[in-house]
Amino acid sequence: METRHFAGRHYEGQASGPVAFFNPTVRQNKLQLENTKVVSKEGNNEDSSTAGEHATQGGDRNRLPEEHLQRRWRARDNRKGRHALAVISPETSLKYDPPPSTSTLSATFRGILRMFTSYPVWDVSYLVAIVFTLGSVIWCINAFFVWLPLEDPSTEFGGEIENAGGITAFIGATIFEIGSVLLMVEAVNENRSDCFGWALEEVLEERGVVRVKKGDCVHHHQNRGNLVGKGQILKEKPREFLGHDKDRPVATSKSRTWTWFPSWHELRTHYIREIGFLACLSQMIGATIFWISGFTALPPIYNRLNTTPALNGAYWAPQVIGGTGFIISGTLFMLETQKKWYLPAWEVLGWHIGAWNLVGGIGFTLCGALGFASANSGAVYQGSLATFWGSWCFLIGSIIQWYESLDKHPVEVDKGKG
């Protein structure tokens, strides 16, 4: 059964991606809003007859200059329930009141504060970030258990490497597996209807000035009644803007509520070329295989791996294969946010998350690879050290992802480009 979701959705306008084979990952639309809502300075709506008269008096001033305000849709943002807005700020006076940039130092501090005051546990993207942060903390603790005694033997306590290291490795691997499953659930329950996420209103007392503020959102992330089910059902048809497909589906009471995995048709026609989905899939496969090494790290099991083939096959090999999955995943997450495959997206949080996870995956893979030479004390030391810095890289990436999950309305200001 063909789904409208896979028939060019989100790809109208200036859609592009880093690699032609894959689905577009970025779309940028110049906003040219029609029928802008008219309100008083206090925010009260004007009745329809007065609004029509005011629109006539205002002429073209009730239309946003399309070169000054742009909607930036990204595949990653869509999964995370985010709505990026680009404000192109020319030197001339503007006819709209744009929201402030979310990249300033003060806005960043507010975002950090929000991490300790906001707990949207119904938001799967938030849960993904929290679970991976917790798992990374466990791995950092594990790294101290297995590396510090080699660096400073005087700090070692009885059973530190075998018992404390083995148990924390199992806990960390299990938490990573849970996070990877949630990541996959997030990927296959992406928003399938167009969601602008901003509202535009013309202010009566300042004729011709359009205020831009947060608006209705149909992403499931805002629904406190479920994890990845129905989003908000709009009571009215979304306002039209340049690049919006009038026939594109919007959230309704009959919208799909849940899926564990896409159908075969969806895989063939869409997901096989969706970079974000492939990144999540690589992460889940890698975490599942890596979990084997966490399980065999438990002292009762590890102590029975008495032969080299058994140790290599049940303990070190899963680390190498699983870590490789993390490397592929991090690389794809970076690629998803880039305009070209060779151009880093320094300004996008998702790119930095992928980069830190890539380095973390290299550390975990290197630990397993050096484990095959565990008879050499130097290899053992470097392998433990690789786990140490790899764990911290995962923690940094997870904290950035935590920040990203709460920043649902990022505003990017490009000065002097008008």
C-alpha atoms as one frame of an Amber mdcrd trajectory, in Angstrom:
protein
   0.000   0.000   0.000   1.535   3.298  -1.064   1.915   5.931   1.622   1.729
   9.643   0.877   4.540  10.040   3.393   6.990   8.614   0.881   5.711  10.436
  -2.206   8.033  13.423  -2.118   7.002  14.655   1.295   9.145  17.425   2.762
  11.124  17.616  -0.461   9.439  20.535  -2.219  11.369  23.793  -2.405  15.145
  23.902  -2.185  15.591  20.290  -1.044  19.090  18.870  -1.034  21.332  16.294
   0.589  25.002  15.385   0.892  24.803  12.348  -1.416  22.478  12.097  -4.422
  21.643   8.420  -3.763  20.034   9.199  -0.409  16.836  11.093   0.352  17.188
  14.872   0.777  18.066  15.836   4.331  17.650  19.621   4.163  14.983  21.881
   2.741  14.947  25.644   2.879  11.851  27.677   2.053  11.479  31.424   1.816
   8.486  32.318   3.901   5.746  34.353   2.252   2.793  34.018   4.569  -0.729
  34.694   3.379  -3.644  35.698   5.617  -1.367  36.688   8.487  -3.257  36.781
  11.780  -3.833  40.354  13.006  -3.544  40.996  16.747  -3.263  43.916  19.134
  -0.016  44.642  20.941  -1.429  42.759  23.931  -1.946  39.697  21.741  -5.760
  39.898  21.266  -7.083  38.673  17.936  -8.907  41.132  15.694 -12.267  40.104
  14.268 -12.294  38.998  10.644 -13.996  42.125   9.224 -11.533  44.518  10.849
  -8.644  42.267   9.925  -9.649  42.394   6.286  -9.833  46.198   6.365  -6.445
  46.425   8.041  -4.900  44.083   5.479  -6.217  46.304   2.690  -4.781  49.437
   4.319  -1.455  47.737   4.914  -1.104  46.635   1.296   1.959  44.500   0.792
   3.179  45.231   4.292   1.183  42.312   5.711   3.356  39.917   3.721   6.717
  38.867   5.035   9.675  39.851   2.860  10.458  36.358   1.622  14.199  36.987
   1.490  14.345  37.842   5.205  12.787  34.836   6.929  13.270  31.209   5.958
  12.174  27.876   7.303  14.970  25.317   7.502  13.632  21.783   7.565  16.163
  19.095   8.421  15.571  15.360   8.550  17.222  15.158  11.963  15.165  18.062
  13.324  12.009  16.361  12.069  12.828  13.215  14.055  13.585  15.289  17.128
  10.458  17.479  16.897  12.473  20.637  16.209  11.587  23.616  13.998  14.558
  25.629  12.764  14.023  29.200  11.616  16.597  31.283   9.731  16.460  35.057
  10.079  18.327  36.810   7.277  19.077  40.196   8.820  19.834  42.920   6.257
  21.089  46.381   7.153  17.755  47.999   6.291  14.851  48.138   8.750  12.708
  45.013   8.948   8.948  44.684   8.622   8.723  41.888  11.140   9.620  41.235
  14.762  11.740  38.068  14.641  12.541  35.911  17.658  16.071  36.316  19.065
  18.889  33.990  18.070  19.215  30.845  20.174  22.983  30.719  19.535  23.949
  33.649  21.757  25.789  33.141  25.036  22.749  34.113  27.123  20.455  31.809
  25.127  22.939  28.960  25.554  23.008  29.487  29.321  19.190  29.428  29.363
  19.309  26.183  27.408  21.720  24.670  29.920  19.491  25.793  32.790  16.522
  24.201  31.001  18.340  20.848  31.164  17.993  20.945  34.964  14.462  22.345
  35.150  12.602  20.596  32.313  11.852  16.861  32.306   9.596  15.940  29.327
   9.664  12.179  29.944   6.900  11.691  27.363   9.301  12.892  24.633  11.180
   9.934  23.114  13.981  12.219  21.885  14.525  13.437  25.446  14.553   9.853
  26.728  17.105   8.851  24.082  19.432  11.632  25.226  18.983  10.872  28.940
  19.504   7.126  28.509  22.690   7.607  26.488  23.947  10.166  29.006  23.376
   7.711  31.851  25.034   4.917  29.883  28.027   7.115  29.102  28.425   8.008
  32.786  28.492   4.279  33.617  31.159   3.720  30.946  33.261   6.573  32.350
  33.099   4.912  35.770  34.008   1.588  34.161  36.971   3.214  32.427  38.324
   4.404  35.775  38.008   0.874  37.159  39.963  -0.739  34.314  42.473   2.000
  33.440  43.371   3.759  36.692  44.921   0.657  38.346  47.232   0.353  35.337
  48.155   4.012  35.506  48.536   4.141  39.289  48.656   0.629  40.865  48.496
   2.107  44.375  44.831   3.050  43.814  43.692  -0.487  43.020  41.357  -2.310
  45.399  40.532  -6.008  45.445  38.547  -7.180  42.420  38.475  -3.691  40.900
  39.250  -4.653  37.315  37.538  -8.070  37.210  34.456  -7.461  39.349  33.780
  -3.715  39.330  34.962  -3.400  35.725  32.971  -6.405  34.513  29.709  -5.465
  36.245  29.794  -1.815  35.104  30.606  -2.979  31.543  27.450  -5.139  31.560
  25.312  -2.293  32.947  26.749   0.224  30.465  26.255  -2.094  27.491  22.663
  -2.821  28.559  21.822   0.870  28.898  23.342   1.553  25.461  21.158  -1.217
  24.038  18.026   0.325  25.559  18.997   3.739  24.187  19.584   2.267  20.723
  16.135   0.644  20.700  14.548   3.983  21.663  16.618   5.659  18.934  15.211
   3.207  16.401  11.664   3.757  17.663  12.210   7.493  17.250  13.423   7.003
  13.673  10.444   4.948  12.466   7.916   7.191  14.214   9.134  10.407  12.597
   6.552  13.077  11.878   4.624  12.227   8.701   2.738  15.485   8.323   4.080
  18.940   7.628   4.790  20.935  10.784   5.920  24.572  10.597   5.953  25.115
  14.364   5.860  28.945  14.216   3.022  31.478  14.226   3.108  34.870  12.508
   0.950  37.781  13.609   0.672  41.360  12.384   0.614  43.853  15.251  -2.185
  46.445  14.982  -0.370  49.288  16.739   2.698  48.762  14.541   1.139  48.473
  11.106   3.192  46.347   8.762   5.222  44.718  11.544   4.820  40.945  11.789
   5.607  39.196  15.044   7.091  35.686  14.858   6.554  33.386  17.832   6.217
  29.701  18.680   3.103  28.143  17.198   1.188  24.863  17.053   3.188  21.675
  16.590   1.930  18.336  15.268   5.024  16.348  16.275   4.305  13.555  18.763
   7.010  14.962  21.053   4.571  17.537  22.460   1.895  14.984  23.387   2.135
  14.116  27.074  -0.305  11.251  26.668   2.029   8.925  24.783   5.648   8.311
  23.842   5.657   8.229  20.043   1.967   8.164  19.140  -0.329  10.859  17.821
   0.806  14.433  17.777  -1.428  17.420  18.346  -4.459  17.574  16.047  -4.743
  21.041  14.579  -8.157  22.648  14.978  -7.704  24.705  11.849  -5.892  24.293
   8.560  -2.273  25.442   8.789  -1.556  28.833   7.212  -0.006  28.601   3.803
   3.576  29.535   3.074   5.792  29.288   0.075   6.852  25.692  -0.522   3.989
  24.174   1.494   2.118  21.399  -0.248  -1.597  22.028   0.249  -2.299  18.316
  -0.296   0.289  17.146   2.201  -1.345  15.294   5.104  -1.790  16.972   8.474
  -2.366  15.334  11.851  -5.872  13.919  12.258  -7.646  11.573  14.628  -6.914
   8.751  12.173  -3.170   9.388  12.075  -0.883   6.447  12.697  -0.108   6.088
  16.405   2.740   3.597  16.762   5.061   1.275  14.926   7.950  -0.868  16.073
   9.445  -1.290  12.628   8.581  -0.026   9.131   6.744  -2.177   6.623   8.558
  -3.844   3.740   7.106  -1.265   1.359   8.366   1.584   3.539  11.808   0.015
   3.714  12.016  -0.408  -0.070  10.657   2.975  -1.036  11.986   5.255   1.661
  14.023   4.072   4.617  16.697   2.258   2.622  17.769   5.711   1.406  17.123
   7.627   4.621  20.490   8.510   6.183  19.075   9.057   9.671  17.315   5.695
   9.680  20.460   3.897   8.501  22.446   5.656  11.248  19.958   4.515  13.899
  19.940   1.002  12.461  23.751   0.841  12.558  23.701   2.081  16.135  21.180
  -0.581  17.212  22.984  -3.433  15.435  26.301  -2.269  16.861  24.886  -1.938
  20.401  23.266  -5.383  20.199  26.515  -7.080  19.184  28.496  -4.978  21.653
  26.139  -6.130  24.432  27.551  -9.650  24.010  30.917  -8.422  25.273  29.153
  -6.696  28.177  27.448  -9.948  29.087  30.637 -12.002  28.852  32.414  -9.354
  30.974  30.428 -10.508  34.008  32.916 -12.204  36.374  31.271 -15.678  36.457
  31.344 -15.811  32.640  34.628 -14.032  31.959  36.514 -16.284  34.374  35.445
 -19.317  32.334  36.846 -17.984  29.066  40.071 -19.862  29.671  41.270 -20.283
  26.083  42.426 -17.602  23.688  39.870 -18.513  20.964  37.031 -18.370  23.509
  38.176 -15.019  24.871  38.680 -13.539  21.407  35.381 -14.841  20.023  33.081
 -14.115  22.953  34.669 -10.981  24.388  37.001  -9.050  22.090  35.378  -9.682
  18.696  31.924  -8.337  19.737  33.659  -5.154  20.908  35.314  -4.674  17.524
  32.165  -5.429  15.520  29.905  -3.411  17.825  32.332  -0.507  17.936  32.429
  -0.509  14.132  28.647  -0.104  14.178  29.101   2.953  16.414  31.649   4.384
  13.980  29.290   3.924  11.017  26.413   5.418  12.978  28.381   8.501  14.048
  29.607   9.043  10.503  26.083   8.840   9.077  24.700  11.209  11.730  27.359
  13.733  10.727  26.671  13.201   7.021  22.926  13.697   7.529  23.413  17.292
   8.679  25.893  18.326   5.966  25.038  20.170   2.763  27.849  18.356   0.937
  29.495  15.112   1.962  32.843  16.881   2.244  31.658  20.035   4.076  31.369
  19.839   7.894  28.210  21.380   9.372  29.895  23.253  12.213  26.766  25.289
  12.966  24.462  22.271  13.506  24.266  20.584  16.917  23.502  17.220  15.331
  26.811  17.288  13.477  28.772  17.689  16.707  26.777  14.887  18.326  27.688
  12.577  15.460  31.338  13.676  15.590  31.744  12.936  19.298  29.984   9.584
  18.885  32.299   8.764  15.982  35.380   9.364  18.128  33.800   7.406  20.979
  33.141   4.505  18.615  36.776   4.578  17.508  37.854   4.320  21.148  35.620
   1.315  21.856  36.698  -0.412  18.637  40.351   0.213  19.388  39.924  -1.307
  22.852  38.596  -4.527  21.330  41.229  -4.624  18.603  44.064  -4.226  21.122
  42.455  -6.929  23.249  43.550  -9.544  20.721  47.095  -8.745  21.879  46.227
  -8.907  25.584  49.425 -10.881  26.268  51.269  -7.597  25.733  51.072  -5.235
  28.720  51.372  -2.168  26.468  48.368  -3.264  24.411  46.347  -3.831  27.588
  47.199  -0.330  28.843  46.355   1.375  25.538  43.136  -0.629  25.211  41.984
   0.458  28.682  42.967   4.035  27.902  40.952   3.893  24.641  37.894   2.890
  26.671  38.568   5.856  28.975  38.686   8.588  26.323  36.046   6.886  24.190
  33.618   6.911  27.122  34.163  10.614  27.705  33.550  11.334  24.021  30.232
   9.465  24.212  29.344  11.458  27.329  30.037  14.798  25.641  27.957  13.798
  22.604  25.106  12.626  24.849  25.059  15.870  26.830  24.880  17.891  23.606
  22.013  15.636  22.492  20.276  16.292  25.822  20.562  20.034  25.172  19.309
  19.561  21.601  16.259  17.561  22.701  14.974  20.529  24.739  15.724  23.187
  22.121  12.646  22.665  19.937  12.640  26.092  18.241  16.205  26.974  17.206
  16.625  30.385  15.565  19.612  30.946  13.297  20.466  34.573  12.501  22.552
  35.250   9.393  23.595  38.909   9.510  24.340  40.967   6.460  23.034  38.450
   3.914  19.886  40.252   2.963
